[in-house]
Coordinates of N, CA and C in Angstrom, one line a residue:
Q1 N -13.9 3.9 1.5 CA -13.5 5.1 2.0 C -12.2 5.5 1.5
V2 N -11.8 6.9 1.0 CA -10.9 7.4 0.6 C -9.4 7.6 1.4
Q3 N -8.5 7.1 1.5 CA -7.4 7.3 2.5 C -6.4 7.9 1.7
L4 N -5.5 8.8 2.8 CA -4.0 8.9 2.0 C -3.5 8.8 2.9
V5 N -2.3 8.6 3.2 CA -1.5 8.3 4.7 C 0.2 8.9 4.3
E6 N 0.6 9.6 4.6 CA 2.1 9.9 4.4 C 2.9 9.5 5.5
S7 N 3.8 9.3 5.1 CA 5.4 9.2 5.8 C 6.6 9.5 5.4
G8 N 7.5 9.2 6.4 CA 9.0 9.7 6.0 C 9.4 11.2 6.4
G9 N 8.8 11.8 7.1 CA 9.0 13.0 7.9 C 9.9 12.9 9.1
G10 N 10.4 13.8 9.1 CA 11.6 13.7 10.4 C 12.3 14.8 10.4
L11 N 13.4 15.1 11.4 CA 14.4 15.7 11.7 C 15.8 15.8 10.7
V12 N 16.3 16.5 10.2 CA 17.1 16.4 9.1 C 18.1 17.8 9.3
Q13 N 19.2 17.9 9.1 CA 20.4 18.7 8.9 C 20.4 19.5 7.8
P14 N 20.3 20.7 8.0 CA 20.2 21.8 6.7 C 21.4 21.1 5.6
G15 N 21.2 20.9 4.4 CA 21.9 20.1 3.1 C 21.4 18.9 3.2
G16 N 20.6 18.1 4.3 CA 20.6 16.8 4.1 C 19.2 16.7 3.0
S17 N 18.9 15.3 3.0 CA 17.6 14.5 1.9 C 16.5 13.9 3.1
L18 N 15.1 13.8 2.4 CA 14.4 13.0 2.8 C 13.3 12.6 1.9
R19 N 12.9 11.3 2.1 CA 12.1 11.1 1.1 C 10.3 11.2 1.7
L20 N 9.6 11.6 1.2 CA 8.3 11.4 1.9 C 7.4 10.5 0.9
S21 N 6.7 9.5 1.5 CA 5.5 8.7 0.5 C 4.3 9.1 0.8
C22 N 3.5 8.7 0.4 CA 1.9 9.2 0.3 C 1.3 7.7 -0.4
A23 N 0.8 6.8 0.5 CA 0.0 5.8 -0.1 C -1.4 6.1 0.2
A24 N -2.0 5.8 -1.0 CA -3.2 6.0 -1.5 C -4.1 4.5 -1.6
S25 N -5.3 4.9 -0.6 CA -5.9 3.5 -0.7 C -6.8 3.4 -2.1
G26 N -6.9 2.6 -2.7 CA -7.7 2.1 -4.0 C -7.0 2.6 -5.1
S27 N -7.0 2.0 -6.6 CA -6.7 2.2 -7.5 C -7.1 3.5 -8.1
I28 N -8.2 4.0 -7.8 CA -8.9 5.3 -8.4 C -7.6 6.3 -8.3
F29 N -6.7 6.4 -7.7 CA -5.9 7.6 -7.3 C -5.0 7.5 -8.9
S30 N -5.2 6.7 -9.7 CA -4.8 6.8 -11.1 C -5.1 7.7 -12.1
M31 N -6.4 8.0 -11.6 CA -7.1 9.2 -12.2 C -7.1 10.5 -11.6
Y32 N -6.5 10.8 -10.5 CA -6.3 11.9 -9.7 C -4.8 12.5 -10.1
T33 N -5.2 14.0 -10.2 CA -3.8 14.7 -9.9 C -3.1 14.8 -8.3
M34 N -2.0 14.5 -8.1 CA -1.6 14.0 -6.7 C -0.2 15.2 -6.5
G35 N -0.7 15.5 -5.2 CA 0.4 16.8 -5.0 C 0.8 17.0 -3.6
W36 N 1.8 17.3 -3.4 CA 2.6 17.9 -1.9 C 1.9 19.1 -1.7
Y37 N 1.5 19.6 -0.7 CA 1.3 20.6 0.1 C 2.2 21.0 1.5
R38 N 2.4 22.2 2.1 CA 3.0 22.3 3.2 C 2.6 23.4 3.9
Q39 N 2.3 23.5 4.9 CA 2.1 24.4 6.1 C 3.0 24.7 7.0
A40 N 3.6 25.9 7.4 CA 4.3 26.2 8.5 C 3.7 26.8 9.5
P41 N 4.1 26.9 10.9 CA 3.1 27.7 11.4 C 2.9 29.1 11.2
G42 N 1.7 29.6 11.2 CA 1.5 31.2 10.9 C 1.7 31.0 9.7
E43 N 1.5 30.4 8.7 CA 1.6 30.6 7.4 C 0.6 29.8 6.8
Q44 N 0.3 30.4 5.5 CA -0.7 29.7 4.5 C -0.1 28.5 3.9
R45 N -1.4 27.6 3.6 CA -0.5 26.2 2.9 C -0.5 26.5 1.6
E46 N 1.0 25.7 1.1 CA 1.0 26.2 -0.3 C 1.6 24.9 -1.0
L47 N 1.5 25.0 -2.5 CA 1.5 24.1 -2.9 C 3.1 23.8 -3.5
V48 N 3.8 22.6 -3.3 CA 5.1 22.4 -3.4 C 5.3 21.7 -4.6
A49 N 4.6 20.8 -5.2 CA 4.6 20.1 -6.3 C 3.5 19.3 -6.4
S50 N 3.3 18.8 -7.9 CA 2.3 18.2 -8.2 C 2.5 17.3 -9.6
I51 N 1.8 16.1 -9.5 CA 2.1 15.5 -10.7 C 0.5 14.8 -11.1
T52 N 0.6 15.0 -12.6 CA -0.7 14.5 -13.2 C -0.8 12.9 -13.5
S53 N -2.1 12.5 -13.6 CA -2.3 11.0 -13.9 C -1.1 10.6 -15.2
D54 N -0.8 11.9 -16.0 CA 0.3 11.2 -17.0 C 1.3 11.8 -17.0
A55 N 1.8 12.1 -15.5 CA 3.2 12.2 -15.1 C 3.6 13.6 -15.2
K56 N 2.8 14.6 -15.6 CA 3.3 16.0 -16.1 C 3.5 16.4 -14.4
T57 N 4.5 17.3 -14.2 CA 5.2 17.8 -12.7 C 5.0 19.1 -12.9
N58 N 4.6 19.9 -11.7 CA 4.9 21.4 -11.6 C 5.5 21.2 -10.2
Y59 N 6.3 22.4 -9.8 CA 6.8 22.7 -8.8 C 6.8 24.1 -8.5
T60 N 6.8 24.5 -7.2 CA 7.1 26.2 -6.9 C 8.2 26.2 -7.1
D61 N 8.2 27.8 -7.0 CA 10.1 28.2 -7.4 C 11.1 27.7 -6.4
S62 N 10.8 27.9 -5.4 CA 11.6 27.8 -4.2 C 12.2 26.1 -3.9
V63 N 11.4 25.3 -4.7 CA 11.9 23.6 -4.4 C 12.6 23.3 -5.8
K64 N 12.3 23.8 -6.8 CA 13.0 23.6 -8.1 C 14.2 23.3 -8.1
G65 N 14.5 22.0 -8.8 CA 16.3 21.5 -8.5 C 16.6 21.0 -7.2
R66 N 15.7 21.1 -6.4 CA 16.0 20.3 -5.1 C 15.0 19.4 -4.6
F67 N 13.7 19.3 -5.1 CA 12.8 18.2 -4.9 C 11.9 17.7 -6.1
T68 N 11.9 16.5 -6.2 CA 11.7 15.6 -7.1 C 10.2 14.8 -6.9
I69 N 9.2 15.2 -7.6 CA 7.8 14.4 -7.2 C 7.9 13.3 -8.2
S70 N 7.1 11.8 -7.7 CA 6.6 10.8 -8.5 C 5.7 10.2 -8.2
R71 N 5.4 9.4 -9.1 CA 4.4 8.6 -8.4 C 4.5 7.0 -9.0
D72 N 4.1 6.1 -8.3 CA 3.6 4.8 -8.9 C 2.7 4.0 -8.7
S73 N 2.0 4.0 -9.9 CA 0.3 3.9 -9.8 C 0.2 2.2 -9.4
A74 N 1.2 1.5 -9.8 CA 0.8 0.0 -9.7 C 0.9 -0.2 -8.0
K75 N 1.4 0.8 -7.2 CA 1.8 0.8 -5.7 C 0.8 1.7 -4.9
N76 N 0.2 2.6 -6.1 CA -0.7 3.6 -5.5 C -0.1 4.3 -4.8
T77 N 1.0 4.7 -4.9 CA 2.0 5.6 -4.1 C 2.6 6.5 -4.6
M78 N 2.8 7.8 -4.2 CA 3.4 9.2 -4.6 C 4.5 9.2 -3.4
Y79 N 5.8 10.2 -4.2 CA 6.7 10.2 -3.5 C 7.2 11.4 -3.4
L80 N 8.1 12.4 -2.8 CA 8.4 13.4 -2.7 C 10.2 13.3 -2.4
Q81 N 11.1 13.6 -2.9 CA 12.2 13.3 -2.9 C 12.8 14.8 -2.7
M82 N 13.4 14.9 -1.6 CA 13.7 16.4 -0.7 C 15.2 16.3 -0.9
N83 N 15.8 17.2 -1.4 CA 17.3 17.2 -1.5 C 17.7 18.5 -0.8
S84 N 19.1 18.9 -0.6 CA 19.4 20.3 0.0 C 18.6 20.7 0.7
L85 N 17.8 20.1 1.7 CA 17.1 21.0 2.8 C 17.6 22.0 3.3
K86 N 16.7 23.1 3.3 CA 16.9 24.2 4.1 C 15.8 24.5 5.2
P87 N 16.1 25.4 6.3 CA 15.4 25.7 7.2 C 14.2 26.1 6.9
E88 N 14.1 26.7 5.9 CA 12.7 27.2 5.6 C 11.9 26.3 5.0
D89 N 12.4 24.9 4.2 CA 11.5 24.0 4.2 C 10.8 23.3 5.5
T90 N 11.3 23.9 6.7 CA 10.4 23.1 7.6 C 8.7 23.2 7.6
A91 N 8.0 22.6 7.9 CA 6.6 22.6 7.8 C 5.6 21.2 7.8
V92 N 4.9 21.2 8.0 CA 4.1 20.1 7.9 C 3.7 19.9 6.6
Y93 N 3.9 18.4 5.9 CA 3.8 18.3 4.4 C 2.3 17.4 4.3
L94 N 1.5 17.6 3.5 CA 0.4 16.7 3.4 C 0.4 16.6 1.9
C95 N -0.6 15.4 1.9 CA -0.8 14.9 0.5 C -2.1 15.3 0.1
N96 N -2.2 15.3 -1.3 CA -3.4 16.0 -1.9 C -3.8 14.9 -2.9
A97 N -5.1 14.7 -3.1 CA -5.5 14.0 -4.4 C -6.5 14.9 -5.1
D98 N -6.5 15.6 -6.1 CA -7.8 16.1 -7.3 C -8.2 15.2 -8.1
R99 N -9.5 14.9 -8.5 CA -10.0 14.2 -9.5 C -9.8 15.1 -10.6
E100 N -9.1 14.4 -11.8 CA -9.2 15.2 -13.3 C -10.5 15.0 -13.8
P101 N -10.7 16.1 -14.5 CA -12.3 16.3 -14.9 C -12.6 15.1 -16.0
K102 N -11.5 14.7 -16.8 CA -11.6 13.5 -18.0 C -11.7 12.3 -17.2
Y103 N -11.8 12.0 -16.0 CA -12.1 10.8 -15.4 C -13.2 11.1 -14.6
Y104 N -14.2 12.0 -14.6 CA -15.2 12.2 -14.0 C -15.9 11.0 -13.8
W105 N -16.4 10.4 -14.8 CA -17.3 9.4 -15.0 C -16.7 8.3 -14.4
Q106 N -15.7 7.9 -14.3 CA -15.1 6.8 -13.5 C -15.1 7.0 -12.2
T107 N -14.8 8.0 -12.1 CA -14.9 8.4 -10.2 C -15.9 9.1 -9.6
F108 N -16.8 9.3 -10.0 CA -17.8 10.3 -9.4 C -18.6 9.8 -8.5
N109 N -18.4 8.4 -7.6 CA -18.7 7.7 -6.5 C -17.9 8.1 -5.5
Y110 N -16.8 8.6 -6.0 CA -15.9 8.8 -4.6 C -15.4 10.5 -4.6
P111 N -15.0 11.0 -3.4 CA -14.8 12.4 -3.4 C -13.9 13.1 -4.5
S112 N -14.2 14.5 -4.7 CA -13.3 15.0 -5.8 C -12.2 15.4 -5.1
R113 N -11.9 15.5 -3.9 CA -10.7 15.9 -3.4 C -10.2 15.0 -2.3
A114 N -9.2 14.7 -2.0 CA -8.9 14.1 -0.6 C -7.8 14.7 0.0
W115 N -7.4 14.5 1.1 CA -6.3 14.9 2.0 C -5.4 14.0 3.0
G116 N -4.1 14.0 2.9 CA -4.0 13.2 4.2 C -3.6 14.2 5.3
R117 N -3.1 13.4 6.6 CA -3.0 13.7 8.0 C -2.0 15.0 7.8
G118 N -0.9 14.4 7.3 CA 0.6 15.2 7.3 C 1.5 14.7 7.8
T119 N 2.5 15.0 7.5 CA 4.1 14.2 8.2 C 4.9 15.8 8.5
Q120 N 5.7 15.8 9.5 CA 6.2 17.1 10.2 C 7.7 16.6 9.4
V121 N 8.0 17.8 8.7 CA 9.5 18.0 8.2 C 10.0 19.3 8.9
T122 N 10.9 18.8 9.8 CA 12.0 20.0 10.5 C 13.6 19.5 9.9
V123 N 13.9 21.1 9.3 CA 15.4 21.3 9.0 C 15.8 21.9 10.2
S124 N 16.7 21.5 10.6 CA 17.7 22.3 11.8 C 19.2 21.6 12.4
S125 N 19.7 22.2 12.3 CA 20.9 21.9 13.1 C 21.1 21.7 14.6

């Protein structure tokens, strides 16, 4: 079974920091692009940041310079370090994994995409 489990959310004041973690079951996630999405009430889900199997990163403009995505393949864990948090960062943050096409034959017995259940991040004074 493929599982992604997020942790690290909570309530923080504006300007504060949080570190989110996403623990993945199985070493196959080293062959997936991992990402953090967020969804605020009444809003569409948006991609916050992603990291490929070879550590190439991508960020949405609103978090550039404040958030840092990383992954530890040995621990099957992905992280999102969030600094200088703003009230508009408030959302449920979800972990995502998308199989990379170059690894199709090593992972075809597993889902091509997986989601965690999410962790709430609230930025408020």
